PDB file of C-alpha atoms in Angstrom:
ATOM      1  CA  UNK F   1       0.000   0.000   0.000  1.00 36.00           C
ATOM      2  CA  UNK F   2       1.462   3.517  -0.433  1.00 39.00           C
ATOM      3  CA  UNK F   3       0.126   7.104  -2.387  1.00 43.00           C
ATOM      4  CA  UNK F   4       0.661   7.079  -5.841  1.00 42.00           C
ATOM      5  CA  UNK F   5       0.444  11.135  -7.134  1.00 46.00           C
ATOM      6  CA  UNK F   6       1.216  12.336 -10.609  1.00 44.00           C
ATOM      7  CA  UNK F   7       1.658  16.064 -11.555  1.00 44.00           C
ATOM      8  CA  UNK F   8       5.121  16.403 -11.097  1.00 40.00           C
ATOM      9  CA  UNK F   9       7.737  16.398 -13.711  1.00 38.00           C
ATOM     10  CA  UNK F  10       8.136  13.097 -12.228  1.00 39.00           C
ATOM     11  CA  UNK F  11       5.589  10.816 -10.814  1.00 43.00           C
ATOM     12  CA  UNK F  12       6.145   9.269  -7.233  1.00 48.00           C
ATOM     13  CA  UNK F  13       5.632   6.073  -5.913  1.00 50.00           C
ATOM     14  CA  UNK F  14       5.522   6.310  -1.873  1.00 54.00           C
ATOM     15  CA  UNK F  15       5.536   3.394   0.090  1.00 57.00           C
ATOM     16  CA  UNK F  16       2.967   3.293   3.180  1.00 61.00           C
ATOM     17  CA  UNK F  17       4.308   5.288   6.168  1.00 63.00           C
ATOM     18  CA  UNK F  18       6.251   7.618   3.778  1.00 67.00           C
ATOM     19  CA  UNK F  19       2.767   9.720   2.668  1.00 67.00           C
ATOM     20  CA  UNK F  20       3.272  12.954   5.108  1.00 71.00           C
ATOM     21  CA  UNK F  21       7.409  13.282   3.796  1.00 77.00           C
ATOM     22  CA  UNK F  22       6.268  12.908   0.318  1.00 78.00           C
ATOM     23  CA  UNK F  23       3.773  15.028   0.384  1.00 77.00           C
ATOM     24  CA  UNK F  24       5.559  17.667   2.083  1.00 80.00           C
ATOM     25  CA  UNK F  25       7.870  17.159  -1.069  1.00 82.00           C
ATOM     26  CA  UNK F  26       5.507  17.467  -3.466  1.00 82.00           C
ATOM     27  CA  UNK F  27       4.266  20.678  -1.472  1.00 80.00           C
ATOM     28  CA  UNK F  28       7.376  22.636  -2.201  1.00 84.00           C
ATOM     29  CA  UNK F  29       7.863  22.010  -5.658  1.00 84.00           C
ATOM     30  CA  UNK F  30       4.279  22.503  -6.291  1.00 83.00           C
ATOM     31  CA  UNK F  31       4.221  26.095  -4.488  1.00 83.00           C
ATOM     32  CA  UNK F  32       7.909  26.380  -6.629  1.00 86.00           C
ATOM     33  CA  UNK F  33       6.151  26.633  -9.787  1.00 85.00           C
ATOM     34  CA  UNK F  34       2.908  27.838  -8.689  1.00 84.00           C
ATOM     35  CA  UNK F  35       0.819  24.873  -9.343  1.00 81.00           C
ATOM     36  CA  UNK F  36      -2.238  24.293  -7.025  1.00 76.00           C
ATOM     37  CA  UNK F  37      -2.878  20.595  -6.682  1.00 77.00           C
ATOM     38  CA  UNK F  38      -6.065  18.668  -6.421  1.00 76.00           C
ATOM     39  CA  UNK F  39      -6.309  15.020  -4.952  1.00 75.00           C
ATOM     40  CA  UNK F  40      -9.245  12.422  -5.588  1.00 72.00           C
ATOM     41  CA  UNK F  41      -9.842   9.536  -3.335  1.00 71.00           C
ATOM     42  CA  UNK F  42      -7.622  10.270  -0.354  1.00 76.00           C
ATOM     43  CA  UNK F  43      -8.607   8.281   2.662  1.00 76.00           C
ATOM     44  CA  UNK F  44      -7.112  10.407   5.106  1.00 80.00           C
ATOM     45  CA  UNK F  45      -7.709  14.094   4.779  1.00 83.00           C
ATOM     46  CA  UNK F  46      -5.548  15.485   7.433  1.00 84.00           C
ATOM     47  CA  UNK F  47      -1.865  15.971   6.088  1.00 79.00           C
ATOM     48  CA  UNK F  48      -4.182  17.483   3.547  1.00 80.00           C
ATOM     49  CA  UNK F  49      -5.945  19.644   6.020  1.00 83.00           C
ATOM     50  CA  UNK F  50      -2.597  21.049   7.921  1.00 82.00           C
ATOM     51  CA  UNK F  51      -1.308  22.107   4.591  1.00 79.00           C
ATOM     52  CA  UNK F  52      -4.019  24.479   5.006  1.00 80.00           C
ATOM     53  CA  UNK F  53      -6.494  22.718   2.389  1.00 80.00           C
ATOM     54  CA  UNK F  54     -10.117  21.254   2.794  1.00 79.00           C
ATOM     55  CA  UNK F  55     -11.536  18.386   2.175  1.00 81.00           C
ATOM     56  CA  UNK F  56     -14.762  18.307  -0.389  1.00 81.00           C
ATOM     57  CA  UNK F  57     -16.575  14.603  -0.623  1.00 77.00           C
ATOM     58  CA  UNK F  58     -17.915  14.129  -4.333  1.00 73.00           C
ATOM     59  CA  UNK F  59     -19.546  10.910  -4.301  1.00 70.00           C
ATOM     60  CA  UNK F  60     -20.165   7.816  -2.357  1.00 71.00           C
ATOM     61  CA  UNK F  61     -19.303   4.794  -3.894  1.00 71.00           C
ATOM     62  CA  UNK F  62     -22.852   2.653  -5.284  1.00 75.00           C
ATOM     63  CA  UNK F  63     -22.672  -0.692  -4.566  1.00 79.00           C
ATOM     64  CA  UNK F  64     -25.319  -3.075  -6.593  1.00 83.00           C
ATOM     65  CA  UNK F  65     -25.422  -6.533  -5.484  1.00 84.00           C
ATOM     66  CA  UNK F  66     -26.587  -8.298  -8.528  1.00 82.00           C
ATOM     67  CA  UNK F  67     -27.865 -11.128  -7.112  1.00 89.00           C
ATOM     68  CA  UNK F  68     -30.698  -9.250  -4.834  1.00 92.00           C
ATOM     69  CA  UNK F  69     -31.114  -6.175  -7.622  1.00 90.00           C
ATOM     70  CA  UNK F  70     -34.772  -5.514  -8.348  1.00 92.00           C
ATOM     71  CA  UNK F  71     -36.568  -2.803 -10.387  1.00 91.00           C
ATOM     72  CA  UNK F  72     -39.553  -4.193  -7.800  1.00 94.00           C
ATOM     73  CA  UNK F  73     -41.161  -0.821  -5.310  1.00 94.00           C
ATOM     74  CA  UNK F  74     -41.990   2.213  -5.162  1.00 95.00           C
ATOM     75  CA  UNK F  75     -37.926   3.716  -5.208  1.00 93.00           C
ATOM     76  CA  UNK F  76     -37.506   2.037  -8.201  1.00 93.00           C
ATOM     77  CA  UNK F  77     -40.514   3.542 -10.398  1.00 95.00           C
ATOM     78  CA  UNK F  78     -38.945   6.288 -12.017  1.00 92.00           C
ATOM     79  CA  UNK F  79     -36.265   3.589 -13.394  1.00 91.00           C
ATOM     80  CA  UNK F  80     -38.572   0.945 -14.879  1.00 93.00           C
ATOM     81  CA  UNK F  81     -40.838   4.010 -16.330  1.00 92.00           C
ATOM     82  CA  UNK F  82     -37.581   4.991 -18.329  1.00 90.00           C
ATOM     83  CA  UNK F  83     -36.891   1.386 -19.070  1.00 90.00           C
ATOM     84  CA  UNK F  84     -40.928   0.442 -20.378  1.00 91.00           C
ATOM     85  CA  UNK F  85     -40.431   4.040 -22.431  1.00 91.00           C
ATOM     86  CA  UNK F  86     -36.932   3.020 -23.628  1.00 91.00           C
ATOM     87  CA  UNK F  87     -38.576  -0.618 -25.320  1.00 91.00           C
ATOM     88  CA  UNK F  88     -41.628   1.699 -26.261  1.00 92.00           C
ATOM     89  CA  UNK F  89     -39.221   3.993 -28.372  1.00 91.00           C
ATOM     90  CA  UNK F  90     -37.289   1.204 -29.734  1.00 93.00           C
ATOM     91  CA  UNK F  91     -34.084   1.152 -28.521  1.00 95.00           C
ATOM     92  CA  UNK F  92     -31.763  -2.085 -27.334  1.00 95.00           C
ATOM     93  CA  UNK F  93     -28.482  -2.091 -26.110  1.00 96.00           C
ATOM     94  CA  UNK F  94     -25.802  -3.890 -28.039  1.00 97.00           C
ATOM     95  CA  UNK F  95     -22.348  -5.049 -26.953  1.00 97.00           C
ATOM     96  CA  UNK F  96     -19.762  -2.627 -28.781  1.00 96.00           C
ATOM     97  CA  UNK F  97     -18.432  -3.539 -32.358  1.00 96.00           C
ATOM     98  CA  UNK F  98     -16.933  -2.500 -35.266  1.00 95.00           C
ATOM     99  CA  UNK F  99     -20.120  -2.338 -36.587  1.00 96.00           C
ATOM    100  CA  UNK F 100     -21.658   1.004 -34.283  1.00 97.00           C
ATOM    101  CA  UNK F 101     -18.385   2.042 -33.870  1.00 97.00           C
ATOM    102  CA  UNK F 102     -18.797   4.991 -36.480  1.00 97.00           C
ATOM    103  CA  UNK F 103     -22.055   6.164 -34.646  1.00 97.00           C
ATOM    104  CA  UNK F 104     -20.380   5.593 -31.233  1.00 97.00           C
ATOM    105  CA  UNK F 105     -17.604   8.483 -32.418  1.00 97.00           C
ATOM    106  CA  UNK F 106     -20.686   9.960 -34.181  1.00 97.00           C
ATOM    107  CA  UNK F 107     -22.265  10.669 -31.056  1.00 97.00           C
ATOM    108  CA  UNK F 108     -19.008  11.557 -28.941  1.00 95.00           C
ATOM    109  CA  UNK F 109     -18.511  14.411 -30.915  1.00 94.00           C
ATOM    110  CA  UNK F 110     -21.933  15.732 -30.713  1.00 93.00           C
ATOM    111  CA  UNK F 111     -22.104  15.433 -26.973  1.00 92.00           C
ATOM    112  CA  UNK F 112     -18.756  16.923 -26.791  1.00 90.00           C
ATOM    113  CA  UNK F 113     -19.558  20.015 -28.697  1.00 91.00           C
ATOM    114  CA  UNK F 114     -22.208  20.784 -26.494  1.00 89.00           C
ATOM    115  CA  UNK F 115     -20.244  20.994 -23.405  1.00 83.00           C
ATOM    116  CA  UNK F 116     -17.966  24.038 -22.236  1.00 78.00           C
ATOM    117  CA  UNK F 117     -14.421  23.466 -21.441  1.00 72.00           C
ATOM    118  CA  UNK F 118     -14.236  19.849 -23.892  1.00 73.00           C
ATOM    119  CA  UNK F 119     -13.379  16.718 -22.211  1.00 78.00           C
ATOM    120  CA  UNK F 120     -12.384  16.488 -18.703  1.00 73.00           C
ATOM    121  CA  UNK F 121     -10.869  13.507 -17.826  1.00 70.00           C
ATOM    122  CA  UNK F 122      -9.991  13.644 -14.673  1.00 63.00           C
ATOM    123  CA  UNK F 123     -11.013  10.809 -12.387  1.00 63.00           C
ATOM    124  CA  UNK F 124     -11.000   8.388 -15.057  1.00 69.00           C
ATOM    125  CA  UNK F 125     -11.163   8.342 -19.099  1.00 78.00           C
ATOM    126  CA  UNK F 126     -11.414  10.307 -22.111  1.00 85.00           C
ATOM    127  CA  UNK F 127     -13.308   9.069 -25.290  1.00 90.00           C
ATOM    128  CA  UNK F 128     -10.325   7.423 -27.403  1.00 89.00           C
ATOM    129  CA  UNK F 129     -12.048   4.648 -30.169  1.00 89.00           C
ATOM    130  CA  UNK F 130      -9.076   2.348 -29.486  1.00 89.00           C
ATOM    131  CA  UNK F 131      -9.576   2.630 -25.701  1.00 88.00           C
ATOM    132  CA  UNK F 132     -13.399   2.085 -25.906  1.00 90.00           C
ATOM    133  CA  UNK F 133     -12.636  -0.764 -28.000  1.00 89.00           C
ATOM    134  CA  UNK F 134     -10.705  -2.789 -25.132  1.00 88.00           C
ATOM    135  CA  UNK F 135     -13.594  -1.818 -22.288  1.00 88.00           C
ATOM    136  CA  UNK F 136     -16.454  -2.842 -21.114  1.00 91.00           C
ATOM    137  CA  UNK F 137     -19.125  -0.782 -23.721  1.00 95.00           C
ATOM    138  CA  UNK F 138     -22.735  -1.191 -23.956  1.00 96.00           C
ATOM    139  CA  UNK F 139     -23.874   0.745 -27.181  1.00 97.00           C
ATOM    140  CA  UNK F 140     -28.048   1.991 -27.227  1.00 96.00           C
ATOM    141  CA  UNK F 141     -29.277   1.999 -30.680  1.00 97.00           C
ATOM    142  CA  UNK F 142     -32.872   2.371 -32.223  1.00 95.00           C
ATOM    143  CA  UNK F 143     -34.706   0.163 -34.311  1.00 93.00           C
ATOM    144  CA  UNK F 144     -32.443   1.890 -37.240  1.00 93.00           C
ATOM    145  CA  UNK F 145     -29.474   0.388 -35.491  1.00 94.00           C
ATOM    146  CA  UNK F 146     -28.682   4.098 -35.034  1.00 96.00           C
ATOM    147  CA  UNK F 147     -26.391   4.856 -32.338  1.00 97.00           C
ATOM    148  CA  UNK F 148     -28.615   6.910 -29.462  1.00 96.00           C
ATOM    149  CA  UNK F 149     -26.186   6.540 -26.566  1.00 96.00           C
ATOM    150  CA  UNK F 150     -23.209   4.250 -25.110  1.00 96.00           C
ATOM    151  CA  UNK F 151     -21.765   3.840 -21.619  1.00 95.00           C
ATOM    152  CA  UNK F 152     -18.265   2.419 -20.906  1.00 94.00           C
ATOM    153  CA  UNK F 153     -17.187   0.227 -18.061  1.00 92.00           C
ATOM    154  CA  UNK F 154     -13.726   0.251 -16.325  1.00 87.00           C
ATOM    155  CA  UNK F 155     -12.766  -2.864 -13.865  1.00 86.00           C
ATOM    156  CA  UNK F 156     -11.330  -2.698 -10.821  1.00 82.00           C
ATOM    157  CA  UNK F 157     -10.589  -5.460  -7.921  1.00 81.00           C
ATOM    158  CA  UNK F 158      -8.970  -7.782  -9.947  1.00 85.00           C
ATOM    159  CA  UNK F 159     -12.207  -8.048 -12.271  1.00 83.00           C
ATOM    160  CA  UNK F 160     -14.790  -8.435  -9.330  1.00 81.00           C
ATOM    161  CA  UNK F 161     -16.044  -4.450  -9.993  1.00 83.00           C
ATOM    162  CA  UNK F 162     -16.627  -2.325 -12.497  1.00 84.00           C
ATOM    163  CA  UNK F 163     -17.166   1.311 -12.420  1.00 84.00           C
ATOM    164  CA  UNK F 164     -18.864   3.633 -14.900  1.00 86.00           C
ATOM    165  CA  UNK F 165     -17.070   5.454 -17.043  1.00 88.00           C
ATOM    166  CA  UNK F 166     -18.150   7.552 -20.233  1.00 91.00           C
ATOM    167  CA  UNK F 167     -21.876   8.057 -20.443  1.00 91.00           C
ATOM    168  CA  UNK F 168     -22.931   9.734 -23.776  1.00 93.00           C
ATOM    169  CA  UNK F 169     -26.457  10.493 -26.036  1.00 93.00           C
ATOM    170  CA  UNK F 170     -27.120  11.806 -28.880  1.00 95.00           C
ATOM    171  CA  UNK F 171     -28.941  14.859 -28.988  1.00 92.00           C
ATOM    172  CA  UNK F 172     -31.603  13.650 -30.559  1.00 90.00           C
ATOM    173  CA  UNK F 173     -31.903  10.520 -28.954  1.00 90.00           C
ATOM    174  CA  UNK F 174     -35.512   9.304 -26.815  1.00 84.00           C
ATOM    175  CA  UNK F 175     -35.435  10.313 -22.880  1.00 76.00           C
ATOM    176  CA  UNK F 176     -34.939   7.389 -21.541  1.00 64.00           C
TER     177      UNK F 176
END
């Protein structure tokens, strides 16, 4: 276990233990050339916290245990409405293949150009067609076989988890 950190002209490895030297480090070069960093996922917010930063939760991490997952209650309404109105428009979701592929950068694009700034990337990917090639996609396409949407999946724990990762539509695609 350890802190891994990149943003340096170098990127650190720390072994466990070593975290409040390292980032102490990091601190000077950082204020050197006048960078101001940002850290994601810490579990311990204090040498974080005497540096005279604050600690901002995000998000909670959703756990779905598959085997005891139901779309069954009232909670879960909202999500089989958009699911019944999803068949009712026509759409099914597809494994990725060369075959949507076109329509999956197709829609990328679009959804990019309608967001300020471009593409973030900073907890996790950026749209690359190579890269969504090798992960876990599920592609959304009308009864055309038009592209409407994807999502990408990244594993984690050895395989056991995923976690989302890209979540696009086309502009004109159905609600759900």
């Amino acid at each position: 276990a350890g802190v891994y950190v990149s943003g340096l002209p170098t990127q650190a490895y720390t072994p466990a233990g070593g975290e409040g030297r390292a980032l102490g480090r990091m601190w000077t070069e950082w204020e050197r050339n006048g960078r101001r960093p940002v850290f994601a996922a810490v579990a311990e917010t204090e040498p974080y916290r005497a540096r005279g930063m604050y600690a901002m939760p995000i998000a909670d991490d959703a756990r779905v245990d598959r085997t005891s997952f139901s779309l069954a209650g009232k909670r879960m309404a909202s999500i089989r409405h958009s699911v019944t109105s999803a068949h009712k428009a026509g759409l099914r979701v597809v494994p990725y293949s060369i075959s949507v592929a076109p329509g999956v950068e197709r829609v990328s694009a679009e959804w990019l150009a309608q967001k300020r700034g471009g593409e973030l990337g900073f907890t996790l990917g950026k749209f690359d067609p190579d890269a969504v090639a090798k992960l876990d996609c599920r592609v959304a396409v009308n009864a055309d076989g038009e592209v409407a949407g994807f999502v990408t999946w990244r594993s984690y724990d050895d395989g056991h988890a995923r976690v989302l990762d890209l979540m696009r539509r086309a502009i004109d695609a159905p609600n759900p």
